[in-house]
JSON list of C-alpha atoms in Angstrom, two decimals:
[
{"chain": "A", "resi": 1, "resn": "UNK", "atom": "CA", "xyz": [14.97, -54.52, 64.51]},
{"chain": "A", "resi": 2, "resn": "UNK", "atom": "CA", "xyz": [12.64, -57.52, 64.26]},
{"chain": "A", "resi": 3, "resn": "UNK", "atom": "CA", "xyz": [13.80, -58.94, 67.60]},
{"chain": "A", "resi": 4, "resn": "UNK", "atom": "CA", "xyz": [13.11, -55.55, 69.24]},
{"chain": "A", "resi": 5, "resn": "UNK", "atom": "CA", "xyz": [9.58, -55.55, 67.83]},
{"chain": "A", "resi": 6, "resn": "UNK", "atom": "CA", "xyz": [8.99, -59.06, 69.16]},
{"chain": "A", "resi": 7, "resn": "UNK", "atom": "CA", "xyz": [10.27, -58.01, 72.58]},
{"chain": "A", "resi": 8, "resn": "UNK", "atom": "CA", "xyz": [8.04, -54.94, 72.54]},
{"chain": "A", "resi": 9, "resn": "UNK", "atom": "CA", "xyz": [4.99, -57.11, 71.84]},
{"chain": "A", "resi": 10, "resn": "UNK", "atom": "CA", "xyz": [5.90, -59.45, 74.71]},
{"chain": "A", "resi": 11, "resn": "UNK", "atom": "CA", "xyz": [6.33, -56.52, 77.09]},
{"chain": "A", "resi": 12, "resn": "UNK", "atom": "CA", "xyz": [3.01, -54.96, 76.10]},
{"chain": "A", "resi": 13, "resn": "UNK", "atom": "CA", "xyz": [1.19, -58.26, 76.69]},
{"chain": "A", "resi": 14, "resn": "UNK", "atom": "CA", "xyz": [2.70, -58.60, 80.17]},
{"chain": "A", "resi": 15, "resn": "UNK", "atom": "CA", "xyz": [1.96, -55.00, 81.07]},
{"chain": "A", "resi": 16, "resn": "UNK", "atom": "CA", "xyz": [-1.65, -55.36, 79.96]},
{"chain": "A", "resi": 17, "resn": "UNK", "atom": "CA", "xyz": [-1.94, -58.22, 82.43]},
{"chain": "A", "resi": 18, "resn": "UNK", "atom": "CA", "xyz": [-1.44, -55.81, 85.35]},
{"chain": "A", "resi": 19, "resn": "UNK", "atom": "CA", "xyz": [-4.65, -55.69, 87.40]},
{"chain": "A", "resi": 20, "resn": "UNK", "atom": "CA", "xyz": [-6.86, -52.64, 87.84]},
{"chain": "A", "resi": 21, "resn": "UNK", "atom": "CA", "xyz": [-5.31, -49.98, 90.07]},
{"chain": "A", "resi": 22, "resn": "UNK", "atom": "CA", "xyz": [-6.09, -50.08, 93.78]},
{"chain": "A", "resi": 23, "resn": "UNK", "atom": "CA", "xyz": [-4.75, -46.82, 95.18]},
{"chain": "A", "resi": 24, "resn": "UNK", "atom": "CA", "xyz": [-3.65, -43.48, 93.77]},
{"chain": "A", "resi": 25, "resn": "UNK", "atom": "CA", "xyz": [-1.11, -41.29, 95.57]},
{"chain": "A", "resi": 26, "resn": "UNK", "atom": "CA", "xyz": [0.24, -37.86, 94.65]},
{"chain": "A", "resi": 27, "resn": "UNK", "atom": "CA", "xyz": [3.65, -36.41, 95.54]},
{"chain": "A", "resi": 28, "resn": "UNK", "atom": "CA", "xyz": [5.21, -32.98, 95.04]},
{"chain": "A", "resi": 29, "resn": "UNK", "atom": "CA", "xyz": [8.92, -32.38, 94.35]},
{"chain": "A", "resi": 30, "resn": "UNK", "atom": "CA", "xyz": [10.43, -29.01, 95.29]},
{"chain": "A", "resi": 31, "resn": "UNK", "atom": "CA", "xyz": [13.57, -27.09, 96.21]},
{"chain": "A", "resi": 32, "resn": "UNK", "atom": "CA", "xyz": [12.78, -24.71, 99.08]},
{"chain": "A", "resi": 33, "resn": "UNK", "atom": "CA", "xyz": [9.53, -23.06, 97.97]},
{"chain": "A", "resi": 34, "resn": "UNK", "atom": "CA", "xyz": [10.04, -23.70, 94.24]},
{"chain": "A", "resi": 35, "resn": "UNK", "atom": "CA", "xyz": [7.93, -26.56, 92.90]},
{"chain": "A", "resi": 36, "resn": "UNK", "atom": "CA", "xyz": [9.75, -28.84, 90.46]},
{"chain": "A", "resi": 37, "resn": "UNK", "atom": "CA", "xyz": [6.80, -31.05, 89.62]},
{"chain": "A", "resi": 38, "resn": "UNK", "atom": "CA", "xyz": [4.22, -33.61, 90.64]},
{"chain": "A", "resi": 39, "resn": "UNK", "atom": "CA", "xyz": [4.29, -37.39, 90.71]},
{"chain": "A", "resi": 40, "resn": "UNK", "atom": "CA", "xyz": [1.16, -39.54, 90.41]},
{"chain": "A", "resi": 41, "resn": "UNK", "atom": "CA", "xyz": [1.40, -43.19, 91.47]},
{"chain": "A", "resi": 42, "resn": "UNK", "atom": "CA", "xyz": [-1.21, -45.87, 90.84]},
{"chain": "A", "resi": 43, "resn": "UNK", "atom": "CA", "xyz": [-0.51, -49.16, 92.60]},
{"chain": "A", "resi": 44, "resn": "UNK", "atom": "CA", "xyz": [-1.76, -52.39, 91.07]},
{"chain": "A", "resi": 45, "resn": "UNK", "atom": "CA", "xyz": [-1.91, -55.99, 92.20]},
{"chain": "A", "resi": 46, "resn": "UNK", "atom": "CA", "xyz": [1.29, -56.88, 90.34]},
{"chain": "A", "resi": 47, "resn": "UNK", "atom": "CA", "xyz": [3.13, -53.56, 90.14]},
{"chain": "A", "resi": 48, "resn": "UNK", "atom": "CA", "xyz": [2.49, -49.88, 89.52]},
{"chain": "A", "resi": 49, "resn": "UNK", "atom": "CA", "xyz": [2.09, -47.00, 87.10]},
{"chain": "A", "resi": 50, "resn": "UNK", "atom": "CA", "xyz": [3.96, -43.78, 87.88]},
{"chain": "A", "resi": 51, "resn": "UNK", "atom": "CA", "xyz": [3.76, -40.47, 86.03]},
{"chain": "A", "resi": 52, "resn": "UNK", "atom": "CA", "xyz": [6.20, -37.65, 86.84]},
{"chain": "A", "resi": 53, "resn": "UNK", "atom": "CA", "xyz": [5.64, -34.19, 85.37]},
{"chain": "A", "resi": 54, "resn": "UNK", "atom": "CA", "xyz": [8.78, -32.14, 86.01]},
{"chain": "A", "resi": 55, "resn": "UNK", "atom": "CA", "xyz": [9.70, -28.60, 84.99]},
{"chain": "A", "resi": 56, "resn": "UNK", "atom": "CA", "xyz": [13.36, -28.06, 84.08]},
{"chain": "A", "resi": 57, "resn": "UNK", "atom": "CA", "xyz": [12.86, -25.05, 81.82]},
{"chain": "A", "resi": 58, "resn": "UNK", "atom": "CA", "xyz": [10.72, -27.32, 79.66]},
{"chain": "A", "resi": 59, "resn": "UNK", "atom": "CA", "xyz": [7.99, -29.71, 80.76]},
{"chain": "A", "resi": 60, "resn": "UNK", "atom": "CA", "xyz": [9.19, -33.29, 81.04]},
{"chain": "A", "resi": 61, "resn": "UNK", "atom": "CA", "xyz": [6.74, -36.16, 81.45]},
{"chain": "A", "resi": 62, "resn": "UNK", "atom": "CA", "xyz": [8.05, -39.57, 82.50]},
{"chain": "A", "resi": 63, "resn": "UNK", "atom": "CA", "xyz": [5.62, -42.48, 82.66]},
{"chain": "A", "resi": 64, "resn": "UNK", "atom": "CA", "xyz": [6.70, -45.88, 83.97]},
{"chain": "A", "resi": 65, "resn": "UNK", "atom": "CA", "xyz": [4.79, -49.13, 84.10]},
{"chain": "A", "resi": 66, "resn": "UNK", "atom": "CA", "xyz": [6.16, -52.05, 86.08]},
{"chain": "A", "resi": 67, "resn": "UNK", "atom": "CA", "xyz": [5.03, -55.63, 86.59]},
{"chain": "A", "resi": 68, "resn": "UNK", "atom": "CA", "xyz": [6.65, -57.58, 89.41]},
{"chain": "A", "resi": 69, "resn": "UNK", "atom": "CA", "xyz": [7.26, -61.31, 89.66]},
{"chain": "A", "resi": 70, "resn": "UNK", "atom": "CA", "xyz": [6.26, -63.60, 92.56]},
{"chain": "A", "resi": 71, "resn": "UNK", "atom": "CA", "xyz": [9.51, -62.82, 94.40]},
{"chain": "A", "resi": 72, "resn": "UNK", "atom": "CA", "xyz": [8.74, -59.08, 94.42]},
{"chain": "A", "resi": 73, "resn": "UNK", "atom": "CA", "xyz": [11.48, -58.05, 91.99]},
{"chain": "A", "resi": 74, "resn": "UNK", "atom": "CA", "xyz": [10.61, -56.38, 88.71]},
{"chain": "A", "resi": 75, "resn": "UNK", "atom": "CA", "xyz": [9.72, -58.63, 85.79]},
{"chain": "A", "resi": 76, "resn": "UNK", "atom": "CA", "xyz": [8.81, -56.09, 83.10]},
{"chain": "A", "resi": 77, "resn": "UNK", "atom": "CA", "xyz": [9.54, -52.36, 83.06]},
{"chain": "A", "resi": 78, "resn": "UNK", "atom": "CA", "xyz": [8.56, -49.72, 80.52]},
{"chain": "A", "resi": 79, "resn": "UNK", "atom": "CA", "xyz": [9.38, -46.01, 80.69]},
{"chain": "A", "resi": 80, "resn": "UNK", "atom": "CA", "xyz": [8.50, -43.28, 78.19]},
{"chain": "A", "resi": 81, "resn": "UNK", "atom": "CA", "xyz": [9.99, -39.79, 78.20]},
{"chain": "A", "resi": 82, "resn": "UNK", "atom": "CA", "xyz": [8.29, -36.79, 76.62]},
{"chain": "A", "resi": 83, "resn": "UNK", "atom": "CA", "xyz": [9.36, -33.17, 76.28]},
{"chain": "A", "resi": 84, "resn": "UNK", "atom": "CA", "xyz": [6.48, -30.72, 75.89]},
{"chain": "A", "resi": 85, "resn": "UNK", "atom": "CA", "xyz": [4.31, -33.68, 74.86]},
{"chain": "A", "resi": 86, "resn": "UNK", "atom": "CA", "xyz": [6.70, -35.06, 72.24]},
{"chain": "A", "resi": 87, "resn": "UNK", "atom": "CA", "xyz": [8.13, -38.56, 72.66]},
{"chain": "A", "resi": 88, "resn": "UNK", "atom": "CA", "xyz": [11.92, -38.37, 72.95]},
{"chain": "A", "resi": 89, "resn": "UNK", "atom": "CA", "xyz": [12.95, -41.70, 74.50]},
{"chain": "A", "resi": 90, "resn": "UNK", "atom": "CA", "xyz": [11.72, -45.06, 75.73]},
{"chain": "A", "resi": 91, "resn": "UNK", "atom": "CA", "xyz": [13.14, -47.80, 77.93]},
{"chain": "A", "resi": 92, "resn": "UNK", "atom": "CA", "xyz": [12.05, -51.44, 77.93]},
{"chain": "A", "resi": 93, "resn": "UNK", "atom": "CA", "xyz": [13.39, -53.72, 80.65]},
{"chain": "A", "resi": 94, "resn": "UNK", "atom": "CA", "xyz": [12.87, -57.47, 81.09]},
{"chain": "A", "resi": 95, "resn": "UNK", "atom": "CA", "xyz": [14.11, -59.60, 83.97]},
{"chain": "A", "resi": 96, "resn": "UNK", "atom": "CA", "xyz": [13.98, -63.27, 82.98]},
{"chain": "A", "resi": 97, "resn": "UNK", "atom": "CA", "xyz": [15.91, -66.40, 83.92]},
{"chain": "A", "resi": 98, "resn": "UNK", "atom": "CA", "xyz": [18.40, -64.48, 86.05]},
{"chain": "A", "resi": 99, "resn": "UNK", "atom": "CA", "xyz": [19.23, -61.99, 83.29]},
{"chain": "A", "resi": 100, "resn": "UNK", "atom": "CA", "xyz": [18.16, -58.36, 83.02]},
{"chain": "A", "resi": 101, "resn": "UNK", "atom": "CA", "xyz": [17.92, -56.82, 79.55]},
{"chain": "A", "resi": 102, "resn": "UNK", "atom": "CA", "xyz": [17.49, -53.06, 79.10]},
{"chain": "A", "resi": 103, "resn": "UNK", "atom": "CA", "xyz": [16.71, -51.70, 75.63]},
{"chain": "A", "resi": 104, "resn": "UNK", "atom": "CA", "xyz": [16.94, -47.96, 75.02]},
{"chain": "A", "resi": 105, "resn": "UNK", "atom": "CA", "xyz": [15.11, -46.12, 72.23]},
{"chain": "A", "resi": 106, "resn": "UNK", "atom": "CA", "xyz": [16.21, -42.54, 71.48]},
{"chain": "A", "resi": 107, "resn": "UNK", "atom": "CA", "xyz": [13.86, -40.76, 69.08]},
{"chain": "A", "resi": 108, "resn": "UNK", "atom": "CA", "xyz": [16.22, -38.34, 67.36]},
{"chain": "A", "resi": 109, "resn": "UNK", "atom": "CA", "xyz": [14.32, -39.42, 64.24]},
{"chain": "A", "resi": 110, "resn": "UNK", "atom": "CA", "xyz": [10.70, -40.22, 65.18]},
{"chain": "A", "resi": 111, "resn": "UNK", "atom": "CA", "xyz": [10.45, -42.80, 62.38]},
{"chain": "A", "resi": 112, "resn": "UNK", "atom": "CA", "xyz": [13.78, -44.52, 63.04]},
{"chain": "A", "resi": 113, "resn": "UNK", "atom": "CA", "xyz": [14.81, -44.46, 66.71]},
{"chain": "A", "resi": 114, "resn": "UNK", "atom": "CA", "xyz": [18.35, -45.23, 67.77]},
{"chain": "A", "resi": 115, "resn": "UNK", "atom": "CA", "xyz": [18.35, -48.56, 69.66]},
{"chain": "A", "resi": 116, "resn": "UNK", "atom": "CA", "xyz": [20.85, -49.86, 72.22]},
{"chain": "A", "resi": 117, "resn": "UNK", "atom": "CA", "xyz": [20.59, -52.97, 74.40]},
{"chain": "A", "resi": 118, "resn": "UNK", "atom": "CA", "xyz": [22.41, -53.70, 77.66]},
{"chain": "A", "resi": 119, "resn": "UNK", "atom": "CA", "xyz": [22.47, -57.00, 79.56]},
{"chain": "A", "resi": 120, "resn": "UNK", "atom": "CA", "xyz": [23.09, -57.48, 83.30]},
{"chain": "A", "resi": 121, "resn": "UNK", "atom": "CA", "xyz": [23.54, -60.83, 85.04]},
{"chain": "A", "resi": 122, "resn": "UNK", "atom": "CA", "xyz": [23.65, -59.69, 88.68]},
{"chain": "A", "resi": 123, "resn": "UNK", "atom": "CA", "xyz": [20.90, -61.41, 90.71]},
{"chain": "A", "resi": 124, "resn": "UNK", "atom": "CA", "xyz": [17.95, -59.64, 92.33]},
{"chain": "A", "resi": 125, "resn": "UNK", "atom": "CA", "xyz": [18.40, -56.26, 90.67]},
{"chain": "A", "resi": 126, "resn": "UNK", "atom": "CA", "xyz": [16.29, -53.42, 92.05]},
{"chain": "A", "resi": 127, "resn": "UNK", "atom": "CA", "xyz": [15.48, -50.57, 89.67]},
{"chain": "A", "resi": 128, "resn": "UNK", "atom": "CA", "xyz": [15.94, -46.94, 90.68]},
{"chain": "A", "resi": 129, "resn": "UNK", "atom": "CA", "xyz": [15.38, -43.80, 88.68]},
{"chain": "A", "resi": 130, "resn": "UNK", "atom": "CA", "xyz": [16.27, -40.12, 88.95]},
{"chain": "A", "resi": 131, "resn": "UNK", "atom": "CA", "xyz": [12.73, -38.95, 88.17]},
{"chain": "A", "resi": 132, "resn": "UNK", "atom": "CA", "xyz": [11.18, -39.60, 91.60]},
{"chain": "A", "resi": 133, "resn": "UNK", "atom": "CA", "xyz": [9.65, -43.00, 90.83]},
{"chain": "A", "resi": 134, "resn": "UNK", "atom": "CA", "xyz": [8.47, -43.56, 94.41]},
{"chain": "A", "resi": 135, "resn": "UNK", "atom": "CA", "xyz": [7.61, -47.29, 94.15]},
{"chain": "A", "resi": 136, "resn": "UNK", "atom": "CA", "xyz": [11.26, -48.07, 93.32]},
{"chain": "A", "resi": 137, "resn": "UNK", "atom": "CA", "xyz": [12.22, -46.83, 96.77]},
{"chain": "A", "resi": 138, "resn": "UNK", "atom": "CA", "xyz": [9.28, -48.55, 98.44]},
{"chain": "A", "resi": 139, "resn": "UNK", "atom": "CA", "xyz": [10.42, -51.84, 96.94]},
{"chain": "A", "resi": 140, "resn": "UNK", "atom": "CA", "xyz": [13.78, -51.42, 98.68]},
{"chain": "A", "resi": 141, "resn": "UNK", "atom": "CA", "xyz": [12.12, -50.62, 102.00]},
{"chain": "A", "resi": 142, "resn": "UNK", "atom": "CA", "xyz": [10.04, -53.80, 101.80]},
{"chain": "A", "resi": 143, "resn": "UNK", "atom": "CA", "xyz": [13.30, -55.73, 101.89]},
{"chain": "A", "resi": 144, "resn": "UNK", "atom": "CA", "xyz": [15.26, -53.76, 104.51]},
{"chain": "A", "resi": 145, "resn": "UNK", "atom": "CA", "xyz": [18.88, -54.85, 104.29]},
{"chain": "A", "resi": 146, "resn": "UNK", "atom": "CA", "xyz": [22.20, -52.99, 104.21]},
{"chain": "A", "resi": 147, "resn": "UNK", "atom": "CA", "xyz": [23.12, -53.58, 100.55]},
{"chain": "A", "resi": 148, "resn": "UNK", "atom": "CA", "xyz": [21.21, -53.66, 97.26]},
{"chain": "A", "resi": 149, "resn": "UNK", "atom": "CA", "xyz": [22.21, -54.38, 93.71]},
{"chain": "A", "resi": 150, "resn": "UNK", "atom": "CA", "xyz": [20.58, -51.49, 91.86]},
{"chain": "A", "resi": 151, "resn": "UNK", "atom": "CA", "xyz": [20.20, -50.43, 88.25]},
{"chain": "A", "resi": 152, "resn": "UNK", "atom": "CA", "xyz": [19.45, -46.90, 87.01]},
{"chain": "A", "resi": 153, "resn": "UNK", "atom": "CA", "xyz": [18.18, -47.47, 83.44]},
{"chain": "A", "resi": 154, "resn": "UNK", "atom": "CA", "xyz": [18.08, -43.81, 82.39]},
{"chain": "A", "resi": 155, "resn": "UNK", "atom": "CA", "xyz": [21.81, -43.40, 83.16]},
{"chain": "A", "resi": 156, "resn": "UNK", "atom": "CA", "xyz": [22.53, -45.78, 80.28]},
{"chain": "A", "resi": 157, "resn": "UNK", "atom": "CA", "xyz": [21.60, -43.04, 77.81]},
{"chain": "A", "resi": 158, "resn": "UNK", "atom": "CA", "xyz": [24.74, -41.12, 78.82]},
{"chain": "A", "resi": 159, "resn": "UNK", "atom": "CA", "xyz": [27.96, -42.97, 77.87]},
{"chain": "A", "resi": 160, "resn": "UNK", "atom": "CA", "xyz": [29.89, -41.08, 80.58]},
{"chain": "A", "resi": 161, "resn": "UNK", "atom": "CA", "xyz": [27.55, -42.49, 83.25]},
{"chain": "A", "resi": 162, "resn": "UNK", "atom": "CA", "xyz": [27.15, -46.07, 82.01]},
{"chain": "A", "resi": 163, "resn": "UNK", "atom": "CA", "xyz": [29.63, -47.48, 84.54]},
{"chain": "A", "resi": 164, "resn": "UNK", "atom": "CA", "xyz": [27.63, -45.85, 87.36]},
{"chain": "A", "resi": 165, "resn": "UNK", "atom": "CA", "xyz": [24.26, -47.15, 86.15]},
{"chain": "A", "resi": 166, "resn": "UNK", "atom": "CA", "xyz": [24.69, -50.41, 88.07]},
{"chain": "A", "resi": 167, "resn": "UNK", "atom": "CA", "xyz": [26.19, -50.90, 91.50]},
{"chain": "A", "resi": 168, "resn": "UNK", "atom": "CA", "xyz": [25.63, -51.37, 95.21]},
{"chain": "A", "resi": 169, "resn": "UNK", "atom": "CA", "xyz": [23.42, -48.96, 97.16]},
{"chain": "A", "resi": 170, "resn": "UNK", "atom": "CA", "xyz": [23.53, -48.84, 100.95]},
{"chain": "A", "resi": 171, "resn": "UNK", "atom": "CA", "xyz": [20.49, -48.58, 103.20]},
{"chain": "A", "resi": 172, "resn": "UNK", "atom": "CA", "xyz": [20.72, -47.52, 106.85]},
{"chain": "A", "resi": 173, "resn": "UNK", "atom": "CA", "xyz": [17.76, -47.70, 109.22]},
{"chain": "A", "resi": 174, "resn": "UNK", "atom": "CA", "xyz": [17.57, -44.66, 111.50]},
{"chain": "A", "resi": 175, "resn": "UNK", "atom": "CA", "xyz": [14.35, -45.70, 113.25]},
{"chain": "A", "resi": 176, "resn": "UNK", "atom": "CA", "xyz": [11.24, -47.79, 112.59]},
{"chain": "A", "resi": 177, "resn": "UNK", "atom": "CA", "xyz": [9.99, -45.18, 110.09]},
{"chain": "A", "resi": 178, "resn": "UNK", "atom": "CA", "xyz": [13.18, -43.53, 108.90]},
{"chain": "A", "resi": 179, "resn": "UNK", "atom": "CA", "xyz": [16.01, -44.62, 106.57]},
{"chain": "A", "resi": 180, "resn": "UNK", "atom": "CA", "xyz": [18.96, -43.23, 104.64]},
{"chain": "A", "resi": 181, "resn": "UNK", "atom": "CA", "xyz": [19.69, -44.60, 101.16]},
{"chain": "A", "resi": 182, "resn": "UNK", "atom": "CA", "xyz": [23.07, -43.75, 99.64]},
{"chain": "A", "resi": 183, "resn": "UNK", "atom": "CA", "xyz": [24.65, -44.36, 96.24]},
{"chain": "A", "resi": 184, "resn": "UNK", "atom": "CA", "xyz": [27.60, -42.68, 94.50]},
{"chain": "A", "resi": 185, "resn": "UNK", "atom": "CA", "xyz": [27.54, -39.54, 96.66]},
{"chain": "A", "resi": 186, "resn": "UNK", "atom": "CA", "xyz": [23.76, -39.14, 96.74]},
{"chain": "A", "resi": 187, "resn": "UNK", "atom": "CA", "xyz": [22.04, -39.56, 100.09]},
{"chain": "A", "resi": 188, "resn": "UNK", "atom": "CA", "xyz": [18.27, -39.67, 100.53]},
{"chain": "A", "resi": 189, "resn": "UNK", "atom": "CA", "xyz": [16.56, -39.59, 103.92]},
{"chain": "A", "resi": 190, "resn": "UNK", "atom": "CA", "xyz": [13.26, -41.46, 103.62]},
{"chain": "A", "resi": 191, "resn": "UNK", "atom": "CA", "xyz": [10.38, -41.18, 106.09]},
{"chain": "A", "resi": 192, "resn": "UNK", "atom": "CA", "xyz": [7.45, -43.62, 105.99]},
{"chain": "A", "resi": 193, "resn": "UNK", "atom": "CA", "xyz": [4.17, -44.44, 107.66]},
{"chain": "A", "resi": 194, "resn": "UNK", "atom": "CA", "xyz": [2.00, -47.55, 107.51]},
{"chain": "A", "resi": 195, "resn": "UNK", "atom": "CA", "xyz": [0.90, -46.69, 103.95]},
{"chain": "A", "resi": 196, "resn": "UNK", "atom": "CA", "xyz": [4.30, -46.08, 102.40]},
{"chain": "A", "resi": 197, "resn": "UNK", "atom": "CA", "xyz": [6.71, -43.21, 101.80]},
{"chain": "A", "resi": 198, "resn": "UNK", "atom": "CA", "xyz": [5.72, -39.83, 103.24]},
{"chain": "A", "resi": 199, "resn": "UNK", "atom": "CA", "xyz": [8.83, -37.76, 102.57]},
{"chain": "A", "resi": 200, "resn": "UNK", "atom": "CA", "xyz": [12.19, -38.02, 100.79]},
{"chain": "A", "resi": 201, "resn": "UNK", "atom": "CA", "xyz": [14.97, -35.50, 101.44]},
{"chain": "A", "resi": 202, "resn": "UNK", "atom": "CA", "xyz": [17.92, -35.47, 99.01]},
{"chain": "A", "resi": 203, "resn": "UNK", "atom": "CA", "xyz": [21.29, -34.12, 100.10]},
{"chain": "A", "resi": 204, "resn": "UNK", "atom": "CA", "xyz": [21.20, -31.70, 97.13]},
{"chain": "A", "resi": 205, "resn": "UNK", "atom": "CA", "xyz": [18.20, -29.86, 98.62]},
{"chain": "A", "resi": 206, "resn": "UNK", "atom": "CA", "xyz": [15.35, -31.58, 96.75]},
{"chain": "A", "resi": 207, "resn": "UNK", "atom": "CA", "xyz": [12.38, -32.66, 98.87]},
{"chain": "A", "resi": 208, "resn": "UNK", "atom": "CA", "xyz": [9.60, -35.00, 97.73]},
{"chain": "A", "resi": 209, "resn": "UNK", "atom": "CA", "xyz": [6.44, -35.17, 99.86]},
{"chain": "A", "resi": 210, "resn": "UNK", "atom": "CA", "xyz": [3.15, -37.05, 99.67]},
{"chain": "A", "resi": 211, "resn": "UNK", "atom": "CA", "xyz": [0.34, -34.53, 99.32]},
{"chain": "A", "resi": 212, "resn": "UNK", "atom": "CA", "xyz": [-2.84, -36.39, 98.37]},
{"chain": "A", "resi": 213, "resn": "UNK", "atom": "CA", "xyz": [-4.40, -39.81, 98.32]},
{"chain": "A", "resi": 214, "resn": "UNK", "atom": "CA", "xyz": [-7.25, -41.26, 96.24]},
{"chain": "A", "resi": 215, "resn": "UNK", "atom": "CA", "xyz": [-8.88, -44.47, 97.39]},
{"chain": "A", "resi": 216, "resn": "UNK", "atom": "CA", "xyz": [-10.91, -46.80, 95.22]},
{"chain": "A", "resi": 217, "resn": "UNK", "atom": "CA", "xyz": [-13.13, -49.73, 96.16]},
{"chain": "A", "resi": 218, "resn": "UNK", "atom": "CA", "xyz": [-10.26, -52.02, 97.09]},
{"chain": "A", "resi": 219, "resn": "UNK", "atom": "CA", "xyz": [-7.32, -51.28, 99.35]},
{"chain": "A", "resi": 220, "resn": "UNK", "atom": "CA", "xyz": [-3.59, -51.23, 98.75]},
{"chain": "A", "resi": 221, "resn": "UNK", "atom": "CA", "xyz": [-1.58, -53.87, 100.57]},
{"chain": "A", "resi": 222, "resn": "UNK", "atom": "CA", "xyz": [0.28, -52.02, 103.36]},
{"chain": "A", "resi": 223, "resn": "UNK", "atom": "CA", "xyz": [4.05, -51.96, 103.41]},
{"chain": "A", "resi": 224, "resn": "UNK", "atom": "CA", "xyz": [4.37, -54.02, 106.58]},
{"chain": "A", "resi": 225, "resn": "UNK", "atom": "CA", "xyz": [2.29, -56.79, 105.01]},
{"chain": "A", "resi": 226, "resn": "UNK", "atom": "CA", "xyz": [4.46, -56.72, 101.91]},
{"chain": "A", "resi": 227, "resn": "UNK", "atom": "CA", "xyz": [7.48, -57.01, 104.18]},
{"chain": "A", "resi": 228, "resn": "UNK", "atom": "CA", "xyz": [6.03, -60.16, 105.71]},
{"chain": "A", "resi": 229, "resn": "UNK", "atom": "CA", "xyz": [5.51, -61.58, 102.22]},
{"chain": "A", "resi": 230, "resn": "UNK", "atom": "CA", "xyz": [9.12, -60.83, 101.32]},
{"chain": "A", "resi": 231, "resn": "UNK", "atom": "CA", "xyz": [10.80, -62.49, 104.30]},
{"chain": "A", "resi": 232, "resn": "UNK", "atom": "CA", "xyz": [11.96, -65.43, 102.26]},
{"chain": "A", "resi": 233, "resn": "UNK", "atom": "CA", "xyz": [13.07, -63.39, 99.25]},
{"chain": "A", "resi": 234, "resn": "UNK", "atom": "CA", "xyz": [16.67, -64.15, 98.17]},
{"chain": "A", "resi": 235, "resn": "UNK", "atom": "CA", "xyz": [19.03, -61.32, 99.08]},
{"chain": "A", "resi": 236, "resn": "UNK", "atom": "CA", "xyz": [20.88, -59.26, 96.53]},
{"chain": "A", "resi": 237, "resn": "UNK", "atom": "CA", "xyz": [24.42, -57.95, 96.40]},
{"chain": "A", "resi": 238, "resn": "UNK", "atom": "CA", "xyz": [27.77, -58.79, 94.93]}
]
């Protein structure tokens, strides 16, 4: 447990180093006319903060904080999961020296969480999530290529899905502002503008749309500029 505490301290220090937010964006997730929830994204100089509030019978709140390295890939990732305001799980991810470590905390007992750690050695891993963490998808679109080595940290909680938590996702460009991302039977049509993702349509009927924007004194670096910065980024894939 001591090594997990040390890692937690290191992660907190790195996350605190993320600069003040530069742009807030709101999304809505729905099926037909039924709203599933809202997603708030705050972009920072070195990453982002994303909060998803989803209704699946109960209210689920998922907050993620990510710091990216100079090459644009994630360096530190933290996700907390709450049900009706109560902490139920946490994920800490660190990408260092070509190795990705994911530590899961399940709070069946609030005072003594169950802890599991997974290690991945595939290069240039891109994180995805099934809770509409929009910046994960924007990171992929900044490096438009046919194949990506992805990791879905939350899938590691379910032993029956562990083998599907890491793999190759495929990205197809339909036009300058439209893409299809596919992985293990899930297809997502993604529409963008100069500011980022506008709309995501899942093949299971879920739609995620940008609905509001909140500007502060500084401006968010546009996606096309980020793409220019990423031209020399090493490519992922097996």
